[in-house]
Amino acid sequence: MTLHVIGFSRTSDELTCDGVSLVAIAKAEGTPVYVYSAAMLRQRYRDLDAAFGDYPHAIHYAFKANSTRALVALLKSLGSCVDAVSMWEVEVARAAGFEPRQIVFDGVGKSDVELEHAVDLDLKAINVESAGELARVEAIAARKSAVARIAIRVNPDIDARSHPHISTGLKINKFGIPADDVHALLPTLNGRTSIRLVALHVHVGSQITSMEPIRDAALKLAQLAQHAKDAGVALEYVDAGGGLGISYDGGPVPTFKDYASAFVEALRPTRLPIVVEPGRSIIGPAGVLLARVLDLKPRTATSEFAVIDAGMTELMRPALYNAFHLIEPVCARIGGVRQYELVGPVCESGDVVGRDRMLTPLEVGDLVVIRDAGAYGSVMASNYNRRPLPAEVLVDNGSWRVIRRRQTLADLLALES
Ligand SMILES: Cc1ncc(COP(=O)(O)O)c(C=O)c1O
């Protein structure tokens, strides 16, 4: 089948996914339900890949953004590798068929059990976040008579200018080793028997919407890579992290080309391959959360509450970060726009999915989509209020299938005695 539309667009009066009816999906699977466009996921991955041109690079998709098996399998088929931030993400990646040498392992608090497992697997790199962690990895590897492949996560003291909860590159943030300390550490890493430094790593934050922090991080990485070379450390690659933002509200954001060019330009003199760890920019726009209006009630003289069946339990970002997601009815009704406060069903006043939205008139039973929910959506869902995790559906080549079923009451009780 030839796809005429990729992603979420209006076909006649109805919002569709790759031309497939969202109304039909909601009818068959119920709501709330996550719906992903395989075509859009492929397109975004390929666009990012192409943006690096012929410069040697590897895309290590960040599982933390969304690691539903069918989605990571699709990315694997396109050539993606993995950025994992827990042993469990490492194991999910292995269950999806990724080799240990396709996995980099991040995270500011890795337990000894996790580190031992990572050393045993001989991952592409354990990205260490402190001198203490470096010492723990070294001791574990020495005990096992192994050589652990490590990367050092540098804290470059760069302001990502993103939400404070997802800015990670400032000195005051808990992540990485300060650049000056890395400078001093590098010459001491030569000739160690139980660790091999294979890369330097930066990740200054997520949802970065301006180029400056990206350029600054790339330059810092290039400087440190040069210093490593001068100190006689032969790096295998540099890891530039993830972080590229997406346009939740229609505002401008850097393109994949801008992002890749900044790294290639800064790092070309090092001649080292570039690893990137994107999550949101690949999968964010490729998913929506589909929900149904449960109730309407007056709010102020000019606005109404629209209570929908998806809230902070299914999509935590609005409650957690005050994040904006575009919300629109699947089938727009005729009539002037009205003001709605779209709220979830959870027993918290903070459970607001969209504030003061001007939408065509809603009626109880109508379907709405919450856009750009592919990243940090289903992965952050919880069972608060004993709400089951929502189903997830993948639309591909004109049809769709359930890639994660909705939790049942039996699932909810399965761990309890
Ligand atoms: C170390 C690391 N790498 C990659 C990512 C993915 O970031 P993003 O989804 O913004 O591309 C994150 C998320 O913040 C991260 O912490």
GROMACS .gro file of C-alpha atoms and ligand atoms in nm:
model
  433
    1MET     CA    1   0.000   0.000   0.000
    2THR     CA    2   0.125   0.352  -0.080
    3LEU     CA    3   0.095   0.586   0.212
    4HIS     CA    4  -0.022   0.931   0.117
    5VAL     CA    5  -0.010   1.068   0.468
    6ILE     CA    6   0.249   1.006   0.733
    7GLY     CA    7   0.167   1.067   1.096
    8PHE     CA    8  -0.137   1.240   1.237
    9SER     CA    9  -0.341   1.445   0.995
   10ARG     CA   10  -0.701   1.517   0.905
   11THR     CA   11  -0.849   1.296   0.639
   12SER     CA   12  -1.193   1.440   0.557
   13ASP     CA   13  -1.337   1.533   0.897
   14GLU     CA   14  -1.142   1.290   1.111
   15LEU     CA   15  -0.791   1.294   1.254
   16THR     CA   16  -0.614   0.978   1.137
   17CYS     CA   17  -0.281   0.804   1.194
   18ASP     CA   18  -0.105   0.725   0.865
   19GLY     CA   19  -0.453   0.744   0.713
   20VAL     CA   20  -0.595   0.486   0.958
   21SER     CA   21  -0.908   0.579   1.158
   22LEU     CA   22  -0.842   0.671   1.521
   23VAL     CA   23  -1.216   0.631   1.580
   24ALA     CA   24  -1.190   0.267   1.472
   25ILE     CA   25  -0.889   0.208   1.699
   26ALA     CA   26  -1.069   0.362   1.998
   27LYS     CA   27  -1.379   0.156   1.925
   28ALA     CA   28  -1.186  -0.169   1.913
   29GLU     CA   29  -0.933  -0.111   2.192
   30GLY     CA   30  -1.105   0.137   2.419
   31THR     CA   31  -0.947   0.448   2.565
   32PRO     CA   32  -0.710   0.575   2.690
   33VAL     CA   33  -0.479   0.425   2.431
   34TYR     CA   34  -0.141   0.526   2.291
   35VAL     CA   35  -0.123   0.519   1.912
   36TYR     CA   36   0.208   0.528   1.723
   37SER     CA   37   0.284   0.583   1.356
   38ALA     CA   38   0.544   0.337   1.228
   39ALA     CA   39   0.589   0.544   0.912
   40MET     CA   40   0.669   0.855   1.111
   41LEU     CA   41   0.907   0.669   1.341
   42ARG     CA   42   1.095   0.532   1.041
   43GLN     CA   43   1.104   0.870   0.875
   44ARG     CA   44   1.240   1.048   1.182
   45TYR     CA   45   1.507   0.786   1.243
   46ARG     CA   46   1.618   0.796   0.880
   47ASP     CA   47   1.620   1.178   0.871
   48LEU     CA   48   1.845   1.193   1.176
   49ASP     CA   49   2.071   0.923   1.037
   50ALA     CA   50   2.097   1.102   0.703
   51ALA     CA   51   2.175   1.433   0.876
   52PHE     CA   52   2.519   1.298   0.973
   53GLY     CA   53   2.598   1.234   0.606
   54ASP     CA   54   2.903   1.015   0.564
   55TYR     CA   55   3.062   1.113   0.896
   56PRO     CA   56   3.101   0.793   1.106
   57HIS     CA   57   2.826   0.785   1.366
   58ALA     CA   58   2.591   0.557   1.559
   59ILE     CA   59   2.244   0.635   1.688
   60HIS     CA   60   2.191   0.487   2.032
   61TYR     CA   61   1.818   0.539   2.079
   62ALA     CA   62   1.741   0.634   2.442
   63PHE     CA   63   1.518   0.359   2.578
   64LYS     CA   64   1.407   0.585   2.861
   65ALA     CA   65   1.190   0.779   2.614
   66ASN     CA   66   0.988   0.470   2.522
   67SER     CA   67   1.099   0.109   2.523
   68THR     CA   68   0.788  -0.080   2.419
   69ARG     CA   69   0.924  -0.388   2.247
   70ALA     CA   70   0.764  -0.348   1.906
   71LEU     CA   71   0.890   0.009   1.882
   72VAL     CA   72   1.247  -0.077   1.972
   73ALA     CA   73   1.234  -0.375   1.738
   74LEU     CA   74   1.134  -0.138   1.459
   75LEU     CA   75   1.423   0.095   1.545
   76LYS     CA   76   1.660  -0.200   1.557
   77SER     CA   77   1.554  -0.301   1.206
   78LEU     CA   78   1.661   0.047   1.093
   79GLY     CA   79   2.008   0.008   1.244
   80SER     CA   80   1.961   0.174   1.581
   81CYS     CA   81   2.167   0.086   1.885
   82VAL     CA   82   2.071   0.147   2.250
   83ASP     CA   83   2.119   0.393   2.533
   84ALA     CA   84   2.002   0.227   2.855
   85VAL     CA   85   1.977   0.385   3.200
   86SER     CA   86   1.911   0.079   3.411
   87MET     CA   87   1.994  -0.289   3.410
   88TRP     CA   88   1.631  -0.353   3.324
   89GLU     CA   89   1.653  -0.139   3.013
   90VAL     CA   90   1.970  -0.331   2.924
   91GLU     CA   91   1.777  -0.656   2.958
   92VAL     CA   92   1.479  -0.527   2.760
   93ALA     CA   93   1.727  -0.435   2.486
   94ARG     CA   94   1.880  -0.782   2.496
   95ALA     CA   95   1.534  -0.939   2.484
   96ALA     CA   96   1.477  -0.735   2.168
   97GLY     CA   97   1.790  -0.890   2.017
   98PHE     CA   98   2.046  -0.613   2.068
   99GLU     CA   99   2.404  -0.729   2.129
  100PRO     CA  100   2.587  -0.604   2.440
  101ARG     CA  101   2.829  -0.411   2.219
  102GLN     CA  102   2.531  -0.216   2.081
  103ILE     CA  103   2.442  -0.088   2.428
  104VAL     CA  104   2.579   0.207   2.626
  105PHE     CA  105   2.482   0.215   2.990
  106ASP     CA  106   2.410   0.551   3.154
  107GLY     CA  107   2.268   0.648   3.488
  108VAL     CA  108   2.372   0.849   3.791
  109GLY     CA  109   2.307   0.576   4.046
  110LYS     CA  110   2.405   0.233   3.923
  111SER     CA  111   2.404  -0.032   4.193
  112ASP     CA  112   2.688  -0.284   4.233
  113VAL     CA  113   2.456  -0.553   4.097
  114GLU     CA  114   2.397  -0.345   3.787
  115LEU     CA  115   2.768  -0.270   3.743
  116GLU     CA  116   2.866  -0.635   3.787
  117HIS     CA  117   2.611  -0.734   3.526
  118ALA     CA  118   2.737  -0.462   3.290
  119VAL     CA  119   3.100  -0.577   3.331
  120ASP     CA  120   2.998  -0.940   3.270
  121LEU     CA  121   2.812  -0.843   2.953
  122ASP     CA  122   3.107  -0.637   2.826
  123LEU     CA  123   2.880  -0.358   2.708
  124LYS     CA  124   2.999  -0.100   2.455
  125ALA     CA  125   3.054   0.134   2.749
  126ILE     CA  126   2.956   0.193   3.106
  127ASN     CA  127   2.921   0.571   3.120
  128VAL     CA  128   3.058   0.657   3.464
  129GLU     CA  129   2.924   0.960   3.645
  130SER     CA  130   3.171   1.014   3.931
  131ALA     CA  131   3.519   0.928   4.057
  132GLY     CA  132   3.351   0.699   4.309
  133GLU     CA  133   3.166   0.509   4.041
  134LEU     CA  134   3.487   0.479   3.838
  135ALA     CA  135   3.657   0.322   4.139
  136ARG     CA  136   3.367   0.082   4.194
  137VAL     CA  137   3.373  -0.032   3.829
  138GLU     CA  138   3.747  -0.077   3.845
  139ALA     CA  139   3.726  -0.284   4.164
  140ILE     CA  140   3.446  -0.502   4.023
  141ALA     CA  141   3.636  -0.560   3.698
  142ALA     CA  142   3.958  -0.639   3.889
  143ARG     CA  143   3.772  -0.895   4.100
  144LYS     CA  144   3.649  -1.059   3.783
  145SER     CA  145   3.985  -1.031   3.606
  146ALA     CA  146   3.800  -0.838   3.338
  147VAL     CA  147   3.863  -0.511   3.159
  148ALA     CA  148   3.561  -0.284   3.181
  149ARG     CA  149   3.496  -0.052   2.889
  150ILE     CA  150   3.409   0.286   3.032
  151ALA     CA  151   3.314   0.631   2.910
  152ILE     CA  152   3.335   0.934   3.134
  153ARG     CA  153   3.026   1.150   3.152
  154VAL     CA  154   3.151   1.507   3.162
  155ASN     CA  155   2.955   1.777   3.338
  156PRO     CA  156   3.046   2.076   3.119
  157ASP     CA  157   2.858   2.336   3.325
  158ILE     CA  158   2.638   2.432   3.030
  159ASP     CA  159   2.284   2.562   3.069
  160ALA     CA  160   2.050   2.365   2.843
  161ARG     CA  161   1.780   2.630   2.900
  162SER     CA  162   1.522   2.359   2.928
  163HIS     CA  163   1.290   2.284   3.220
  164PRO     CA  164   1.503   2.265   3.540
  165HIS     CA  165   1.395   1.904   3.596
  166ILE     CA  166   1.544   1.796   3.264
  167SER     CA  167   1.850   2.021   3.252
  168THR     CA  168   2.147   1.805   3.341
  169GLY     CA  169   2.462   1.990   3.232
  170LEU     CA  170   2.508   2.251   3.504
  171LYS     CA  171   2.757   2.212   3.786
  172ILE     CA  172   2.471   2.216   4.034
  173ASN     CA  173   2.309   1.916   3.863
  174LYS     CA  174   2.384   1.568   3.994
  175PHE     CA  175   2.517   1.437   3.663
  176GLY     CA  176   2.869   1.367   3.545
  177ILE     CA  177   3.220   1.467   3.650
  178PRO     CA  178   3.310   1.838   3.627
  179ALA     CA  179   3.510   1.914   3.313
  180ASP     CA  180   3.813   2.040   3.509
  181ASP     CA  181   3.826   1.719   3.708
  182VAL     CA  182   3.805   1.516   3.386
  183HIS     CA  183   4.095   1.718   3.254
  184ALA     CA  184   4.300   1.616   3.555
  185LEU     CA  185   4.176   1.256   3.551
  186LEU     CA  186   4.253   1.178   3.187
  187PRO     CA  187   4.633   1.139   3.211
  188THR     CA  188   4.588   0.901   3.507
  189LEU     CA  189   4.378   0.656   3.308
  190ASN     CA  190   4.652   0.523   3.085
  191GLY     CA  191   4.777   0.175   3.152
  192ARG     CA  192   4.507   0.073   3.403
  193THR     CA  193   4.460  -0.301   3.389
  194SER     CA  194   4.089  -0.330   3.477
  195ILE     CA  195   3.934  -0.036   3.293
  196ARG     CA  196   3.970   0.096   2.943
  197LEU     CA  197   3.849   0.447   2.866
  198VAL     CA  198   3.677   0.421   2.527
  199ALA     CA  199   3.483   0.747   2.511
  200LEU     CA  200   3.393   1.081   2.662
  201HIS     CA  201   3.026   1.160   2.703
  202VAL     CA  202   2.810   1.469   2.753
  203HIS     CA  203   2.435   1.506   2.785
  204VAL     CA  204   2.334   1.854   2.896
  205GLY     CA  205   1.958   1.808   2.907
  206SER     CA  206   1.643   1.713   2.728
  207GLN     CA  207   1.397   1.918   2.520
  208ILE     CA  208   1.672   2.159   2.411
  209THR     CA  209   1.522   2.408   2.167
  210SER     CA  210   1.819   2.636   2.091
  211MET     CA  211   2.147   2.553   1.925
  212GLU     CA  212   2.377   2.732   2.164
  213PRO     CA  213   2.393   2.465   2.438
  214ILE     CA  214   2.433   2.197   2.172
  215ARG     CA  215   2.724   2.383   2.009
  216ASP     CA  216   2.885   2.456   2.344
  217ALA     CA  217   2.859   2.091   2.448
  218ALA     CA  218   3.008   1.978   2.115
  219LEU     CA  219   3.304   2.216   2.155
  220LYS     CA  220   3.368   2.106   2.512
  221LEU     CA  221   3.364   1.743   2.400
  222ALA     CA  222   3.608   1.823   2.118
  223GLN     CA  223   3.845   2.003   2.357
  224LEU     CA  224   3.844   1.716   2.603
  225ALA     CA  225   3.889   1.457   2.328
  226GLN     CA  226   4.195   1.648   2.211
  227HIS     CA  227   4.324   1.657   2.568
  228ALA     CA  228   4.270   1.280   2.596
  229LYS     CA  229   4.472   1.230   2.278
  230ASP     CA  230   4.749   1.453   2.411
  231ALA     CA  231   4.748   1.247   2.729
  232GLY     CA  232   4.797   0.934   2.522
  233VAL     CA  233   4.445   0.793   2.569
  234ALA     CA  234   4.315   0.637   2.248
  235LEU     CA  235   3.940   0.698   2.250
  236GLU     CA  236   3.721   0.488   2.022
  237TYR     CA  237   3.439   0.744   1.987
  238VAL     CA  238   3.273   1.045   2.150
  239ASP     CA  239   2.921   1.028   2.290
  240ALA     CA  240   2.726   1.352   2.244
  241GLY     CA  241   2.415   1.240   2.437
  242GLY     CA  242   2.057   1.316   2.339
  243GLY     CA  243   1.849   1.620   2.412
  244LEU     CA  244   1.720   1.763   2.085
  245GLY     CA  245   1.381   1.921   2.152
  246ILE     CA  246   1.060   1.887   1.954
  247SER     CA  247   0.795   2.148   1.885
  248TYR     CA  248   0.509   2.078   2.122
  249ASP     CA  249   0.341   2.413   2.049
  250GLY     CA  250   0.434   2.477   1.686
  251GLY     CA  251   0.728   2.704   1.778
  252PRO     CA  252   1.063   2.670   1.597
  253VAL     CA  253   1.315   2.407   1.705
  254PRO     CA  254   1.652   2.309   1.557
  255THR     CA  255   1.636   2.051   1.278
  256PHE     CA  256   1.814   1.717   1.272
  257LYS     CA  257   2.050   1.877   1.020
  258ASP     CA  258   2.131   2.166   1.259
  259TYR     CA  259   2.188   1.920   1.542
  260ALA     CA  260   2.408   1.676   1.349
  261SER     CA  261   2.606   1.952   1.176
  262ALA     CA  262   2.695   2.113   1.510
  263PHE     CA  263   2.850   1.788   1.632
  264VAL     CA  264   3.019   1.698   1.304
  265GLU     CA  265   3.169   2.048   1.269
  266ALA     CA  266   3.307   2.056   1.622
  267LEU     CA  267   3.423   1.696   1.635
  268ARG     CA  268   3.559   1.643   1.284
  269PRO     CA  269   3.912   1.748   1.390
  270THR     CA  270   3.915   1.460   1.643
  271ARG     CA  271   3.834   1.213   1.361
  272LEU     CA  272   3.640   1.011   1.618
  273PRO     CA  273   3.304   0.852   1.537
  274ILE     CA  274   3.009   1.028   1.702
  275VAL     CA  275   2.753   0.845   1.913
  276VAL     CA  276   2.425   1.023   1.987
  277GLU     CA  277   2.154   0.914   2.230
  278PRO     CA  278   1.831   1.073   2.107
  279GLY     CA  279   1.495   0.970   2.250
  280ARG     CA  280   1.231   1.240   2.234
  281SER     CA  281   1.326   1.378   1.893
  282ILE     CA  282   1.281   1.036   1.733
  283ILE     CA  283   0.969   0.905   1.898
  284GLY     CA  284   0.793   1.206   2.053
  285PRO     CA  285   0.595   1.326   1.752
  286ALA     CA  286   0.528   0.967   1.635
  287GLY     CA  287   0.281   0.895   1.918
  288VAL     CA  288  -0.044   1.035   2.052
  289LEU     CA  289  -0.257   0.953   2.350
  290LEU     CA  290  -0.617   0.899   2.249
  291ALA     CA  291  -0.878   0.974   2.517
  292ARG     CA  292  -1.253   1.015   2.554
  293VAL     CA  293  -1.452   1.295   2.714
  294LEU     CA  294  -1.622   1.156   3.026
  295ASP     CA  295  -1.792   1.467   3.159
  296LEU     CA  296  -1.839   1.837   3.100
  297LYS     CA  297  -1.911   2.087   3.372
  298PRO     CA  298  -1.900   2.462   3.424
  299ARG     CA  299  -1.577   2.616   3.549
  300THR     CA  300  -1.579   2.993   3.511
  301ALA     CA  301  -1.813   3.233   3.334
  302THR     CA  302  -1.617   3.167   3.015
  303SER     CA  303  -1.483   2.815   3.044
  304GLU     CA  304  -1.582   2.455   3.113
  305PHE     CA  305  -1.406   2.153   3.255
  306ALA     CA  306  -1.376   1.865   3.011
  307VAL     CA  307  -1.300   1.555   3.219
  308ILE     CA  308  -1.124   1.300   2.999
  309ASP     CA  309  -1.029   0.938   3.068
  310ALA     CA  310  -0.652   1.005   3.045
  311GLY     CA  311  -0.464   1.200   3.307
  312MET     CA  312  -0.141   1.211   3.503
  313THR     CA  313  -0.146   0.833   3.536
  314GLU     CA  314  -0.121   0.787   3.160
  315LEU     CA  315   0.076   1.103   3.069
  316MET     CA  316   0.262   1.255   3.359
  317ARG     CA  317   0.438   1.537   3.174
  318PRO     CA  318   0.176   1.810   3.217
  319ALA     CA  319   0.146   1.750   3.593
  320LEU     CA  320   0.520   1.691   3.642
  321TYR     CA  321   0.670   1.968   3.428
  322ASN     CA  322   0.370   2.183   3.346
  323ALA     CA  323   0.442   2.057   2.995
  324PHE     CA  324   0.229   2.168   2.702
  325HIS     CA  325   0.079   1.914   2.464
  326LEU     CA  326  -0.148   2.017   2.182
  327ILE     CA  327  -0.494   1.865   2.231
  328GLU     CA  328  -0.759   1.842   1.962
  329PRO     CA  329  -1.087   1.663   1.900
  330VAL     CA  330  -1.061   1.365   1.664
  331CYS     CA  331  -1.379   1.479   1.486
  332ALA     CA  332  -1.425   1.854   1.511
  333ARG     CA  333  -1.786   1.965   1.565
  334ILE     CA  334  -1.931   2.261   1.383
  335GLY     CA  335  -1.953   2.576   1.595
  336GLY     CA  336  -1.731   2.848   1.733
  337VAL     CA  337  -1.445   2.756   1.965
  338ARG     CA  338  -1.496   2.735   2.340
  339GLN     CA  339  -1.257   2.745   2.630
  340TYR     CA  340  -1.188   2.417   2.808
  341GLU     CA  341  -0.977   2.304   3.100
  342LEU     CA  342  -0.900   1.944   3.007
  343VAL     CA  343  -0.854   1.744   3.325
  344GLY     CA  344  -0.784   1.379   3.399
  345PRO     CA  345  -0.983   1.149   3.626
  346VAL     CA  346  -0.718   1.122   3.901
  347CYS     CA  347  -0.800   1.250   4.248
  348GLU     CA  348  -0.550   1.540   4.240
  349SER     CA  349  -0.619   1.900   4.144
  350GLY     CA  350  -0.284   1.897   3.961
  351ASP     CA  351  -0.422   1.640   3.719
  352VAL     CA  352  -0.469   1.893   3.439
  353VAL     CA  353  -0.377   1.776   3.090
  354GLY     CA  354  -0.444   2.103   2.907
  355ARG     CA  355  -0.516   2.448   3.051
  356ASP     CA  356  -0.738   2.710   2.889
  357ARG     CA  357  -0.763   2.543   2.549
  358MET     CA  358  -0.979   2.691   2.276
  359LEU     CA  359  -1.144   2.395   2.103
  360THR     CA  360  -1.445   2.334   1.882
  361PRO     CA  361  -1.741   2.228   2.100
  362LEU     CA  362  -1.697   1.900   2.288
  363GLU     CA  363  -1.969   1.658   2.392
  364VAL     CA  364  -1.953   1.368   2.635
  365GLY     CA  365  -1.822   1.065   2.446
  366ASP     CA  366  -1.612   1.264   2.201
  367LEU     CA  367  -1.257   1.150   2.132
  368VAL     CA  368  -0.961   1.383   2.175
  369VAL     CA  369  -0.594   1.331   2.097
  370ILE     CA  370  -0.306   1.454   2.305
  371ARG     CA  371  -0.028   1.511   2.054
  372ASP     CA  372   0.346   1.445   2.070
  373ALA     CA  373   0.307   1.188   2.347
  374GLY     CA  374   0.537   0.923   2.202
  375ALA     CA  375   0.828   1.011   2.435
  376TYR     CA  376   0.814   1.009   2.815
  377GLY     CA  377   0.447   0.915   2.792
  378SER     CA  378   0.366   0.547   2.830
  379VAL     CA  379   0.701   0.481   3.002
  380MET     CA  380   0.609   0.716   3.286
  381ALA     CA  381   0.255   0.583   3.329
  382SER     CA  382   0.163   0.459   3.676
  383ASN     CA  383  -0.101   0.258   3.857
  384TYR     CA  384  -0.194   0.545   4.089
  385ASN     CA  385  -0.563   0.526   4.181
  386ARG     CA  386  -0.526   0.160   4.072
  387ARG     CA  387  -0.563   0.267   3.714
  388PRO     CA  388  -0.439   0.004   3.467
  389LEU     CA  389  -0.157   0.091   3.227
  390PRO     CA  390  -0.314   0.187   2.894
  391ALA     CA  391  -0.296  -0.020   2.578
  392GLU     CA  392  -0.055   0.075   2.301
  393VAL     CA  393  -0.123   0.036   1.930
  394LEU     CA  394   0.115   0.057   1.634
  395VAL     CA  395  -0.019   0.166   1.298
  396ASP     CA  396   0.187   0.028   1.012
  397ASN     CA  397   0.127   0.013   0.641
  398GLY     CA  398  -0.245   0.081   0.655
  399SER     CA  399  -0.338  -0.146   0.946
  400TRP     CA  400  -0.280  -0.156   1.320
  401ARG     CA  401  -0.206  -0.397   1.597
  402VAL     CA  402  -0.191  -0.393   1.976
  403ILE     CA  403   0.174  -0.386   2.085
  404ARG     CA  404   0.096  -0.371   2.457
  405ARG     CA  405  -0.239  -0.481   2.592
  406ARG     CA  406  -0.419  -0.285   2.857
  407GLN     CA  407  -0.348  -0.408   3.211
  408THR     CA  408  -0.621  -0.610   3.375
  409LEU     CA  409  -0.731  -0.631   3.737
  410ALA     CA  410  -0.544  -0.961   3.756
  411ASP     CA  411  -0.224  -0.783   3.643
  412LEU     CA  412  -0.278  -0.518   3.907
  413LEU     CA  413  -0.306  -0.776   4.182
  414ALA     CA  414  -0.048  -1.023   4.053
  415LEU     CA  415   0.238  -0.915   4.282
  416GLU     CA  416   0.035  -0.902   4.600
  417SER     CA  417  -0.049  -1.165   4.856
  418LIG     C1  418   2.208   1.029   2.947
  418LIG     C2  419   2.090   1.053   2.859
  418LIG     N1  420   2.100   1.026   2.729
  418LIG     C3  421   1.997   1.046   2.645
  418LIG     C4  422   1.878   1.097   2.690
  418LIG     C5  423   1.767   1.117   2.593
  418LIG     O1  424   1.732   1.250   2.583
  418LIG     P1  425   1.625   1.300   2.480
  418LIG     O2  426   1.505   1.215   2.492
  418LIG     O3  427   1.600   1.440   2.517
  418LIG     O4  428   1.688   1.289   2.344
  418LIG     C6  429   1.863   1.128   2.825
  418LIG     C7  430   1.740   1.189   2.875
  418LIG     O5  431   1.740   1.290   2.939
  418LIG     C8  432   1.971   1.103   2.913
  418LIG     O6  433   1.962   1.128   3.043
   0.00000   0.00000   0.00000
